[in-house]
Short mmCIF file of C-alpha atoms in Angstrom, two decimals:
data_model
loop_
_atom_site.label_atom_id
_atom_site.label_comp_id
_atom_site.label_asym_id
_atom_site.label_seq_id
_atom_site.Cartn_x
_atom_site.Cartn_y
_atom_site.Cartn_z
CA UNK U 1 134.80 82.22 86.91
CA UNK U 2 134.95 86.06 86.13
CA UNK U 3 132.15 86.17 83.48
CA UNK U 4 132.03 90.03 83.58
CA UNK U 5 130.97 91.60 80.13
CA UNK U 6 134.19 93.56 78.87
CA UNK U 7 133.33 97.60 78.23
CA UNK U 8 134.56 97.34 74.34
CA UNK U 9 131.52 94.39 74.05
CA UNK U 10 129.02 96.94 74.36
CA UNK U 11 127.95 98.32 71.05
CA UNK U 12 125.11 100.51 70.27
CA UNK U 13 122.91 97.87 70.25
CA UNK U 14 123.51 96.75 73.57
CA UNK U 15 123.41 100.52 74.90
CA UNK U 16 119.88 100.79 72.97
CA UNK U 17 118.46 98.06 74.74
CA UNK U 18 119.46 98.82 78.03
CA UNK U 19 117.76 102.33 77.62
CA UNK U 20 114.73 100.24 76.07
CA UNK U 21 114.72 98.19 79.13
CA UNK U 22 114.79 101.42 81.42
CA UNK U 23 111.06 102.50 79.64
CA UNK U 24 109.71 99.38 80.38
CA UNK U 25 111.46 96.38 81.88
CA UNK U 26 108.94 94.05 81.31
CA UNK U 27 108.18 94.40 77.56
CA UNK U 28 108.01 91.40 75.24
CA UNK U 29 111.35 90.82 73.06
CA UNK U 30 109.51 90.77 70.39
CA UNK U 31 108.46 94.54 70.89
CA UNK U 32 111.72 95.49 71.88
CA UNK U 33 113.02 93.86 68.73
CA UNK U 34 110.39 95.75 66.69
CA UNK U 35 111.33 99.45 68.13
CA UNK U 36 115.07 98.79 68.03
CA UNK U 37 114.32 97.52 64.26
CA UNK U 38 116.10 94.21 65.07
CA UNK U 39 115.22 90.25 65.46
CA UNK U 40 113.48 89.02 68.31
CA UNK U 41 116.90 86.26 68.33
CA UNK U 42 119.32 88.97 68.61
CA UNK U 43 117.70 91.04 71.73
CA UNK U 44 116.71 87.63 73.72
CA UNK U 45 120.78 86.98 72.83
CA UNK U 46 121.90 89.96 73.79
CA UNK U 47 119.66 90.17 77.04
CA UNK U 48 120.95 86.99 78.49
CA UNK U 49 124.41 87.38 77.53
CA UNK U 50 124.32 90.70 79.61
CA UNK U 51 121.93 89.40 82.38
CA UNK U 52 124.05 86.16 83.06
CA UNK U 53 127.37 88.53 82.60
CA UNK U 54 126.28 90.29 85.51
CA UNK U 55 126.23 93.55 83.70
CA UNK U 56 122.49 94.08 84.06
CA UNK U 57 119.29 93.10 86.07
CA UNK U 58 116.04 94.14 86.12
CA UNK U 59 114.33 94.27 89.33
CA UNK U 60 111.17 94.48 90.04
CA UNK U 61 110.91 97.01 93.03
CA UNK U 62 108.33 98.44 95.51
CA UNK U 63 107.19 102.32 95.33
CA UNK U 64 107.94 103.50 99.05
CA UNK U 65 106.30 106.48 99.43
CA UNK U 66 103.37 104.32 97.30
CA UNK U 67 103.22 101.44 99.74
CA UNK U 68 104.42 103.58 103.13
CA UNK U 69 107.67 102.27 103.31
CA UNK U 70 110.06 104.18 105.63
CA UNK U 71 113.26 104.97 103.52
CA UNK U 72 115.97 106.65 104.85
CA UNK U 73 119.77 106.78 103.54
CA UNK U 74 122.18 105.98 106.20
CA UNK U 75 126.00 107.11 106.89
CA UNK U 76 127.98 104.79 109.00
CA UNK U 77 131.63 105.29 110.65
CA UNK U 78 133.38 102.41 111.98
CA UNK U 79 137.07 101.65 112.28
CA UNK U 80 138.79 101.17 109.20
CA UNK U 81 139.68 97.81 110.06
CA UNK U 82 135.90 96.78 110.85
CA UNK U 83 133.89 99.01 107.62
CA UNK U 84 133.85 95.81 104.95
CA UNK U 85 133.02 93.37 107.43
CA UNK U 86 129.82 95.60 108.53
CA UNK U 87 128.95 96.82 104.86
CA UNK U 88 128.65 92.64 104.33
CA UNK U 89 126.40 92.11 106.85
CA UNK U 90 124.39 95.19 106.07
CA UNK U 91 124.12 93.65 102.57
CA UNK U 92 122.78 90.87 103.95
CA UNK U 93 119.19 92.40 105.28
CA UNK U 94 116.69 92.45 103.10
CA UNK U 95 115.23 95.80 104.12
CA UNK U 96 118.52 97.54 102.92
CA UNK U 97 118.96 97.74 99.31
CA UNK U 98 122.63 99.82 98.79
CA UNK U 99 125.22 99.67 100.26
CA UNK U 100 128.55 101.38 99.57
CA UNK U 101 131.79 102.29 101.20
CA UNK U 102 133.20 105.90 101.27
CA UNK U 103 135.43 108.53 103.07
CA UNK U 104 138.85 106.17 102.75
CA UNK U 105 137.07 103.00 104.03
CA UNK U 106 135.69 104.13 107.38
CA UNK U 107 131.98 105.25 106.25
CA UNK U 108 129.06 102.80 105.22
CA UNK U 109 126.41 104.37 103.18
CA UNK U 110 123.30 102.52 102.44
CA UNK U 111 119.31 102.66 102.10
CA UNK U 112 116.97 101.40 103.89
CA UNK U 113 113.69 100.16 103.21
CA UNK U 114 111.72 99.13 106.27
CA UNK U 115 107.49 97.96 106.35
CA UNK U 116 107.16 99.31 109.23
CA UNK U 117 108.26 102.34 111.82
CA UNK U 118 109.01 99.78 114.46
CA UNK U 119 111.63 97.65 112.03
CA UNK U 120 113.38 100.98 111.10
CA UNK U 121 113.94 102.03 114.56
CA UNK U 122 115.43 98.51 115.71
CA UNK U 123 117.90 98.96 113.17
CA UNK U 124 118.64 102.34 113.85
CA UNK U 125 118.08 102.31 118.29
CA UNK U 126 119.32 98.70 118.63
CA UNK U 127 120.92 96.92 116.02
CA UNK U 128 123.92 99.68 114.65
CA UNK U 129 124.27 101.14 117.88
CA UNK U 130 125.17 97.71 119.41
CA UNK U 131 127.14 96.57 116.33
CA UNK U 132 130.97 96.59 117.29
CA UNK U 133 133.57 98.94 116.20
CA UNK U 134 130.33 101.24 114.55
CA UNK U 135 131.66 104.48 115.79
CA UNK U 136 128.74 106.44 114.80
CA UNK U 137 125.42 106.18 112.73
CA UNK U 138 123.27 109.23 110.84
CA UNK U 139 120.20 108.80 109.49
CA UNK U 140 118.31 110.76 106.73
CA UNK U 141 114.80 110.67 105.83
CA UNK U 142 114.48 110.63 102.02
CA UNK U 143 111.93 113.31 101.43
CA UNK U 144 111.27 113.49 97.81
CA UNK U 145 113.07 111.56 94.92
CA UNK U 146 113.75 113.99 92.06
CA UNK U 147 115.54 110.98 90.16
CA UNK U 148 116.40 107.46 90.64
CA UNK U 149 113.89 104.72 91.63
CA UNK U 150 110.28 105.32 88.85
CA UNK U 151 112.27 108.74 87.77
CA UNK U 152 114.45 107.11 84.93
CA UNK U 153 118.19 108.66 84.41
CA UNK U 154 119.10 110.50 81.73
CA UNK U 155 122.73 109.42 80.98
CA UNK U 156 121.82 106.53 78.92
CA UNK U 157 120.42 108.76 75.78
CA UNK U 158 120.84 106.92 72.13
CA UNK U 159 117.09 106.00 71.42
CA UNK U 160 115.16 108.33 68.88
CA UNK U 161 112.48 110.28 70.24
CA UNK U 162 110.20 107.83 68.20
CA UNK U 163 111.41 104.64 69.79
CA UNK U 164 111.06 105.80 73.09
CA UNK U 165 107.77 106.99 72.65
CA UNK U 166 106.69 103.87 71.25
CA UNK U 167 107.54 102.06 74.90
CA UNK U 168 106.50 104.56 77.42
CA UNK U 169 103.73 103.44 79.42
CA UNK U 170 100.83 105.74 80.59
CA UNK U 171 102.04 107.98 83.59
CA UNK U 172 100.87 107.08 87.14
CA UNK U 173 97.79 109.13 88.22
CA UNK U 174 99.15 111.39 90.95
CA UNK U 175 97.31 111.60 94.08
CA UNK U 176 96.60 108.17 94.59
CA UNK U 177 96.22 106.55 98.22
CA UNK U 178 98.69 104.14 99.72
CA UNK U 179 98.41 101.11 98.60
CA UNK U 180 98.65 98.19 101.40
CA UNK U 181 100.70 94.71 99.71
CA UNK U 182 98.95 91.99 100.85
CA UNK U 183 100.49 88.36 101.43
CA UNK U 184 99.90 87.55 97.53
CA UNK U 185 101.62 91.03 96.00
CA UNK U 186 104.52 90.21 98.75
CA UNK U 187 104.86 86.92 97.06
CA UNK U 188 104.84 88.10 93.76
CA UNK U 189 107.73 91.13 94.56
CA UNK U 190 110.02 89.02 96.69
CA UNK U 191 110.38 86.99 92.85
CA UNK U 192 110.28 90.36 90.96
CA UNK U 193 112.98 91.80 92.84
CA UNK U 194 115.59 89.11 92.00
CA UNK U 195 114.04 89.18 88.48
CA UNK U 196 111.68 91.66 87.00
CA UNK U 197 111.25 89.79 83.99
CA UNK U 198 109.93 86.63 85.92
CA UNK U 199 107.64 84.72 83.62
CA UNK U 200 103.96 84.31 84.69
CA UNK U 201 104.31 80.88 85.36
CA UNK U 202 107.02 80.98 88.04
CA UNK U 203 104.87 84.28 89.68
CA UNK U 204 101.76 82.04 89.67
CA UNK U 205 103.95 79.30 91.45
CA UNK U 206 105.20 81.76 94.06
CA UNK U 207 101.55 83.43 95.02
CA UNK U 208 99.55 80.54 94.60
CA UNK U 209 97.49 82.46 91.65
CA UNK U 210 96.50 81.51 88.02
CA UNK U 211 99.22 82.87 85.63
CA UNK U 212 95.97 84.83 84.32
CA UNK U 213 95.32 86.26 87.93
CA UNK U 214 99.50 86.79 88.52
CA UNK U 215 99.36 89.16 84.96
CA UNK U 216 96.05 90.93 86.32
CA UNK U 217 97.54 91.47 89.58
CA UNK U 218 101.00 92.65 88.56
CA UNK U 219 99.53 94.83 86.19
CA UNK U 220 97.36 96.45 88.56
CA UNK U 221 100.73 97.05 90.72
CA UNK U 222 102.52 98.93 88.24
CA UNK U 223 99.29 101.22 87.22
CA UNK U 224 98.74 102.20 90.65
CA UNK U 225 102.24 102.93 90.76
CA UNK U 226 102.65 100.73 93.81
CA UNK U 227 105.46 98.74 91.54
CA UNK U 228 108.61 99.78 89.60
CA UNK U 229 110.27 98.38 87.33
CA UNK U 230 114.49 99.17 87.12
CA UNK U 231 117.39 98.44 85.63
CA UNK U 232 120.47 98.12 87.77
CA UNK U 233 124.00 98.19 86.30
CA UNK U 234 127.44 98.53 87.35
CA UNK U 235 128.75 101.99 86.22
CA UNK U 236 132.33 100.77 85.69
CA UNK U 237 131.29 98.27 83.00
CA UNK U 238 129.73 100.89 81.12
CA UNK U 239 132.99 102.55 81.20
CA UNK U 240 131.89 104.92 84.40
CA UNK U 241 135.24 104.64 86.76
CA UNK U 242 134.42 107.50 89.31
CA UNK U 243 131.46 107.62 91.44
CA UNK U 244 130.56 109.76 94.45
CA UNK U 245 128.29 110.91 96.74
CA UNK U 246 127.23 114.67 96.72
CA UNK U 247 125.69 116.50 99.54
CA UNK U 248 124.37 119.45 98.75
CA UNK U 249 122.91 122.39 100.52
CA UNK U 250 120.15 124.56 99.20
CA UNK U 251 118.44 127.45 100.49
CA UNK U 252 114.84 125.88 101.68
CA UNK U 253 113.01 127.79 99.02
CA UNK U 254 115.38 126.98 96.25
CA UNK U 255 115.60 123.32 97.02
CA UNK U 256 112.59 121.82 94.68
CA UNK U 257 114.50 123.96 91.85
CA UNK U 258 118.09 122.66 92.70
CA UNK U 259 116.83 119.39 93.01
CA UNK U 260 114.66 119.70 89.09
CA UNK U 261 117.79 121.19 87.74
CA UNK U 262 120.77 118.22 89.33
CA UNK U 263 117.69 115.82 88.50
CA UNK U 264 118.56 116.89 85.04
CA UNK U 265 122.28 116.16 84.92
CA UNK U 266 123.15 113.33 82.82
CA UNK U 267 126.07 112.08 85.26
CA UNK U 268 123.21 112.04 88.30
CA UNK U 269 121.36 109.06 88.43
CA UNK U 270 119.72 109.87 91.65
CA UNK U 271 118.63 112.91 93.60
CA UNK U 272 116.49 113.19 96.76
CA UNK U 273 115.61 115.57 99.38
CA UNK U 274 116.56 114.47 102.56
CA UNK U 275 116.72 115.37 106.03
CA UNK U 276 119.56 117.49 107.64
CA UNK U 277 122.10 119.62 107.69
CA UNK U 278 122.69 118.74 103.74
CA UNK U 279 119.18 118.38 102.06
CA UNK U 280 119.81 117.33 99.24
CA UNK U 281 121.84 113.62 98.02
CA UNK U 282 122.93 113.07 94.89
CA UNK U 283 124.88 110.11 93.06
CA UNK U 284 127.14 111.22 90.80
CA UNK U 285 128.79 108.42 87.82
CA UNK U 286 131.74 110.23 85.27
CA UNK U 287 133.95 108.33 83.17
CA UNK U 288 136.94 109.45 85.23
CA UNK U 289 137.91 111.85 88.17
CA UNK U 290 138.81 114.55 85.45
CA UNK U 291 135.07 114.26 84.56
CA UNK U 292 134.06 114.32 88.05
CA UNK U 293 136.01 117.61 88.72
CA UNK U 294 134.55 118.91 85.48
CA UNK U 295 131.06 118.21 86.72
CA UNK U 296 131.42 119.84 90.08
CA UNK U 297 132.61 123.17 88.63
CA UNK U 298 131.19 123.60 85.49
CA UNK U 299 127.56 121.75 86.38
CA UNK U 300 127.16 121.91 89.71
CA UNK U 301 128.96 125.21 90.19
CA UNK U 302 126.30 126.82 88.02
CA UNK U 303 122.91 125.87 89.59
CA UNK U 304 122.08 128.73 91.20
CA UNK U 305 121.05 128.25 95.05
CA UNK U 306 123.47 126.08 95.92
CA UNK U 307 124.82 126.83 99.36
CA UNK U 308 127.61 124.37 100.58
CA UNK U 309 128.59 120.48 98.70
CA UNK U 310 130.35 117.91 100.21
CA UNK U 311 131.73 115.14 97.78
CA UNK U 312 132.39 111.39 99.29
CA UNK U 313 134.24 109.14 96.60
CA UNK U 314 132.72 105.62 96.74
CA UNK U 315 135.23 103.22 96.96
CA UNK U 316 133.40 100.16 96.47
CA UNK U 317 129.52 99.27 96.08
CA UNK U 318 129.24 96.57 97.84
CA UNK U 319 124.73 95.99 96.80
CA UNK U 320 122.86 98.02 94.03
CA UNK U 321 119.19 97.45 93.91
CA UNK U 322 118.85 94.71 96.48
CA UNK U 323 121.85 93.07 94.08
CA UNK U 324 125.37 92.39 95.65
CA UNK U 325 128.59 93.23 93.64
CA UNK U 326 130.85 90.64 93.19
CA UNK U 327 133.90 90.90 91.09
CA UNK U 328 132.24 94.14 88.86
CA UNK U 329 129.11 91.59 88.22
CA UNK U 330 125.47 91.57 89.75
CA UNK U 331 124.71 88.75 91.20
CA UNK U 332 122.20 87.31 93.47
CA UNK U 333 121.80 88.18 97.48
#
């Protein structure tokens, strides 16, 4: 049964709740209700409706640089009749968090988060090259994320400044040393990767800790910046019908400036400096192809320092932030 939430049902309160969860994905329902100026029951009902309908999912994710993950953006070329099969196989891997089809259905884009260099190299040098009907692989290491992950998307901007301030958490201290996740923390992340709002009894059972200790360990991970809460959604369910990946080339001396400028665009939920011939990757979501054209000509075209742009339309999302996408819904992998 298709349980997607129609676009017209997403009113101002729905969007306000989504933005509030982007600020603090584990804020208690009572706190969310207070900030949004509605009843607790209303917030619970709205959240459950959107989550059950597969529209949104709050997910706890490890912060790659802080915990030592090897993060790469892969472009995998396939024979036309094999791309979907290969993409679905990649989506089943727990070390791959994003998978999408582009370029006429012959190219797969995916984001890997390998725990060790050996795991990453095994995928790039052994598994993918030996996969039948894969014709080419290029890997781009993520060097610096400008927006996406712990850096929030500015495309959903419906809350008042005082509401945003009421939900903001203290910033993570810069310059902290790398944090090595232990087995208990990995167990916590395993649960939070499916439901970032999982209750402390469930986290305690999964980790073997008491509820109070599980609460403290989770809070410590957030304070260290080793864990962040992400709100994943399917853009089409919010009316964004045109999605594309941009591979941008900027002069090295202006890369940080260009990356910061692109990250401020409301159409860009993810942007990162990467290795390769193109040194900036950006994911763009627009209302339609006409809006995408306007964005490219008026916004990207106005950013000083961009020397080249490759636009790769997204044909289908297979996996988003660890969640599979089926019939426009986010489902467990």
